Short mmCIF file of C-alpha atoms in Angstrom, two decimals:
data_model
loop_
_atom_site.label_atom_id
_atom_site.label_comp_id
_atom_site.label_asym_id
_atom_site.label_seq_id
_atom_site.Cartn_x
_atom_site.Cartn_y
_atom_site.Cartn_z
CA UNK A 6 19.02 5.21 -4.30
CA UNK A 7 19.69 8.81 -4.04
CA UNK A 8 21.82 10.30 -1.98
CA UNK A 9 19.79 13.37 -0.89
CA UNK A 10 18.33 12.35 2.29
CA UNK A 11 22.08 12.33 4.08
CA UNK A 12 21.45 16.14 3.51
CA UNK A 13 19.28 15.65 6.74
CA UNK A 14 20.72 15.89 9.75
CA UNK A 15 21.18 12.55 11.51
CA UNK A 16 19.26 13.62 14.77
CA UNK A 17 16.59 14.69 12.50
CA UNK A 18 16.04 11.43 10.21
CA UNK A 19 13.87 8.95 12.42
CA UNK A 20 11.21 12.15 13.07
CA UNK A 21 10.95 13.43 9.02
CA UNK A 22 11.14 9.06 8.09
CA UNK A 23 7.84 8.89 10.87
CA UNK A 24 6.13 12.18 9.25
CA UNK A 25 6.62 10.70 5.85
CA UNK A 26 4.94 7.24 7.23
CA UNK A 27 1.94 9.22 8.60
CA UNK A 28 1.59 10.67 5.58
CA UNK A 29 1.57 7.26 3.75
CA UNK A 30 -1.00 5.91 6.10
CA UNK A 31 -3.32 9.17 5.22
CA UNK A 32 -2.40 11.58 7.87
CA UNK A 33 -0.46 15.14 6.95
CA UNK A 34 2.71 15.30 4.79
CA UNK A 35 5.59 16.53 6.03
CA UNK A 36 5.74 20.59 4.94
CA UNK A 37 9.07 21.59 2.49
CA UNK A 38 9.02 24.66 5.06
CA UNK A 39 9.99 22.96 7.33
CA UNK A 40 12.85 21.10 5.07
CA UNK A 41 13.50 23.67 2.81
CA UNK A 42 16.84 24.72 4.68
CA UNK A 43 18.09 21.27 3.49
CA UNK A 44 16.58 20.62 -0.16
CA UNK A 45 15.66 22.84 -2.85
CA UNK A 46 11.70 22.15 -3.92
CA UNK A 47 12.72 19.82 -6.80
CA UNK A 48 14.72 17.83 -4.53
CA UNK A 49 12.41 17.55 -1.56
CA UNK A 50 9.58 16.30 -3.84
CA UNK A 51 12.56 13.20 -5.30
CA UNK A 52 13.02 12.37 -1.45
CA UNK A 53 9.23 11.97 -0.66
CA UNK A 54 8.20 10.15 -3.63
CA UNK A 55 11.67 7.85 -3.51
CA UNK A 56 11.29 7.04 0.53
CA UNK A 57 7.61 6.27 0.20
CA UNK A 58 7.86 4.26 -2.68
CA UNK A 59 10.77 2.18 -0.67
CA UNK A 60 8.01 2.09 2.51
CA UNK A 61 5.26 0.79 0.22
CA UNK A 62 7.27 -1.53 -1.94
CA UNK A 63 9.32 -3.38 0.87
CA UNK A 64 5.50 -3.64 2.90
CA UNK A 65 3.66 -4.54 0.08
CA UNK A 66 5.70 -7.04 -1.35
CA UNK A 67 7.11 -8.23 1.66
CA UNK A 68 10.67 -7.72 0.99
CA UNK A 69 13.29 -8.89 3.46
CA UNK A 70 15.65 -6.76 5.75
CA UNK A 71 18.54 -7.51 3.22
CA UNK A 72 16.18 -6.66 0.10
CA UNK A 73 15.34 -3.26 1.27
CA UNK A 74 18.96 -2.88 2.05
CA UNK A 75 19.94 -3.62 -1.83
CA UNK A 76 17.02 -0.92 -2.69
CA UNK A 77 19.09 2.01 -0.45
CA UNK A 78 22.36 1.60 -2.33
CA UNK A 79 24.46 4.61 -2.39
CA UNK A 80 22.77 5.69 1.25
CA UNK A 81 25.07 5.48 4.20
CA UNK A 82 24.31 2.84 6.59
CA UNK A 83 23.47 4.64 9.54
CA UNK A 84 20.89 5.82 7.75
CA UNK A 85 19.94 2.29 6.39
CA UNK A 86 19.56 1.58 9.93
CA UNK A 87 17.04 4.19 10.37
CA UNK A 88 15.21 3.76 7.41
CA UNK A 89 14.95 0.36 8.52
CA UNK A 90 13.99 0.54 12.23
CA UNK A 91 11.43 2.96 11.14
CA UNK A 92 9.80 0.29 9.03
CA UNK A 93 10.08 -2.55 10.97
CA UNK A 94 7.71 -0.15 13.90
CA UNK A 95 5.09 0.70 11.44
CA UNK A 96 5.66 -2.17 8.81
CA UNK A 97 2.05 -3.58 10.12
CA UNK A 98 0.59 0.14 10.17
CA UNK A 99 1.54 0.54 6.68
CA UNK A 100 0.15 -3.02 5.45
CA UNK A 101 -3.29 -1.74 6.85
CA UNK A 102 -3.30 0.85 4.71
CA UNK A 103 -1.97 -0.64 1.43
CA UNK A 104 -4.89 -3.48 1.75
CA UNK A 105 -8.09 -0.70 2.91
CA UNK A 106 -6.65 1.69 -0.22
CA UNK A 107 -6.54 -1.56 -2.62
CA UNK A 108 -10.04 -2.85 -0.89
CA UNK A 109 -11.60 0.66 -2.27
CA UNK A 110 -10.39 0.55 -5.65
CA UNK A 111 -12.51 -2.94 -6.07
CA UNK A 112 -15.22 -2.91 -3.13
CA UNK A 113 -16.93 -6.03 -5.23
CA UNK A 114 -17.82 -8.67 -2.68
CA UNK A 115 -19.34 -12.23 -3.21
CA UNK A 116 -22.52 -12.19 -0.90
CA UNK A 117 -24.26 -15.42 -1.57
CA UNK A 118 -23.88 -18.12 -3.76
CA UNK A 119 -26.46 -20.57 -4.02
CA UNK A 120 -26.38 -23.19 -7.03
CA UNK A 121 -28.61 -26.18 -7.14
CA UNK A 122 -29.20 -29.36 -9.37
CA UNK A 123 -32.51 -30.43 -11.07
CA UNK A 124 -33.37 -33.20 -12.55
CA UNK A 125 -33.70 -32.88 -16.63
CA UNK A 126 -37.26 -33.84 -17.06
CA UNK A 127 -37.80 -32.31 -20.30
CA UNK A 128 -36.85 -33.41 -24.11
CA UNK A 129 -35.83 -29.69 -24.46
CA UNK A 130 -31.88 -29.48 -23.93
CA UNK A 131 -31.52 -25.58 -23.87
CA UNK A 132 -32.99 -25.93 -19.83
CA UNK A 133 -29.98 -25.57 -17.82
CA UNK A 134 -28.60 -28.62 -15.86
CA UNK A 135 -27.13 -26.27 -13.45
CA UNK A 136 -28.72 -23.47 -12.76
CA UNK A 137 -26.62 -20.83 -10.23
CA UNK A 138 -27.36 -17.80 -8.28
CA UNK A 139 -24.53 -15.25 -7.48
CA UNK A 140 -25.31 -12.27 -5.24
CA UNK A 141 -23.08 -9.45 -5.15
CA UNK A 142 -22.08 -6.24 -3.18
CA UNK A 143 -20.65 -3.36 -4.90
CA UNK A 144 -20.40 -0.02 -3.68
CA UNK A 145 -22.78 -1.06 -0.78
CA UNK A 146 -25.86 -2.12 -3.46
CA UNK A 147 -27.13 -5.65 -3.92
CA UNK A 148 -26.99 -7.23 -7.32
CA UNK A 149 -28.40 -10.88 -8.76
CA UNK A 150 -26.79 -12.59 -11.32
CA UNK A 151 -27.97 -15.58 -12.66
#
């Protein structure tokens, strides 16, 4: 973990980590103007991608207190703390958003199945035994297959 968020004041931390969560769950970024007194550009843009990658990787795999603790090494604790305290208050906010961001990448839904059995009354043995009906929803439009 880098060490460039302890450039943050400590009384400052919890509000930028809660900024950076609303920005994860699709509301504003935090502005460099308002950070730039404390990272240059190339170093505010290492500290937004790093901390939201921690937020989405410890939500979306479910990774324990001590787990996202081993991902922060080289952070100072009381700033563990924080980062974790955040998380834990929006760890179900966050999960929300991870599953409606991967439910648009694949909107494909299984609408109906329907499968019945007939009775082979027929010498010909290209007739299906089995025929099936899947309906489908993608991208709110109904599709057959059979």
């Amino acid at each position: 973990m880098i060490r460039l968020p302890e450039k943050l004041p400590a009384q400052e931390y919890p509000k930028s980590l809660h900024r950076l969560i609303d920005s994860v769950c699709g509301r504003d970024r935090p502005r460099f103007q308002d950070y730039d007194s404390f990272w240059s550009l190339t170093e505010w843009m290492e500290v937004i991608d790093t901390l939201t990658s921690v937020f989405k990787t410890a939500v979306g795999r479910n990774l324990s207190d001590e787990e996202v603790i081993r991902s922060l090494t080289g952070l100072g604790s009381s700033y563990q703390d924080v980062i974790l305290k955040c998380l834990e208050g929006r760890k179900e906010e966050i999960r929300q958003i991870l599953v409606e961001k991967t439910n648009t990448i694949s909107s494909a839904q299984l609408q109906d199945f329907d499968w019945q059995l007939k009775m082979m009354n027929t010498k010909n043995m290209r007739d299906p035994l089995l025929p099936r009906g899947l309906g489908s929803v993608v991208m709110g439009e109904h599709h057959m297959l059979t």
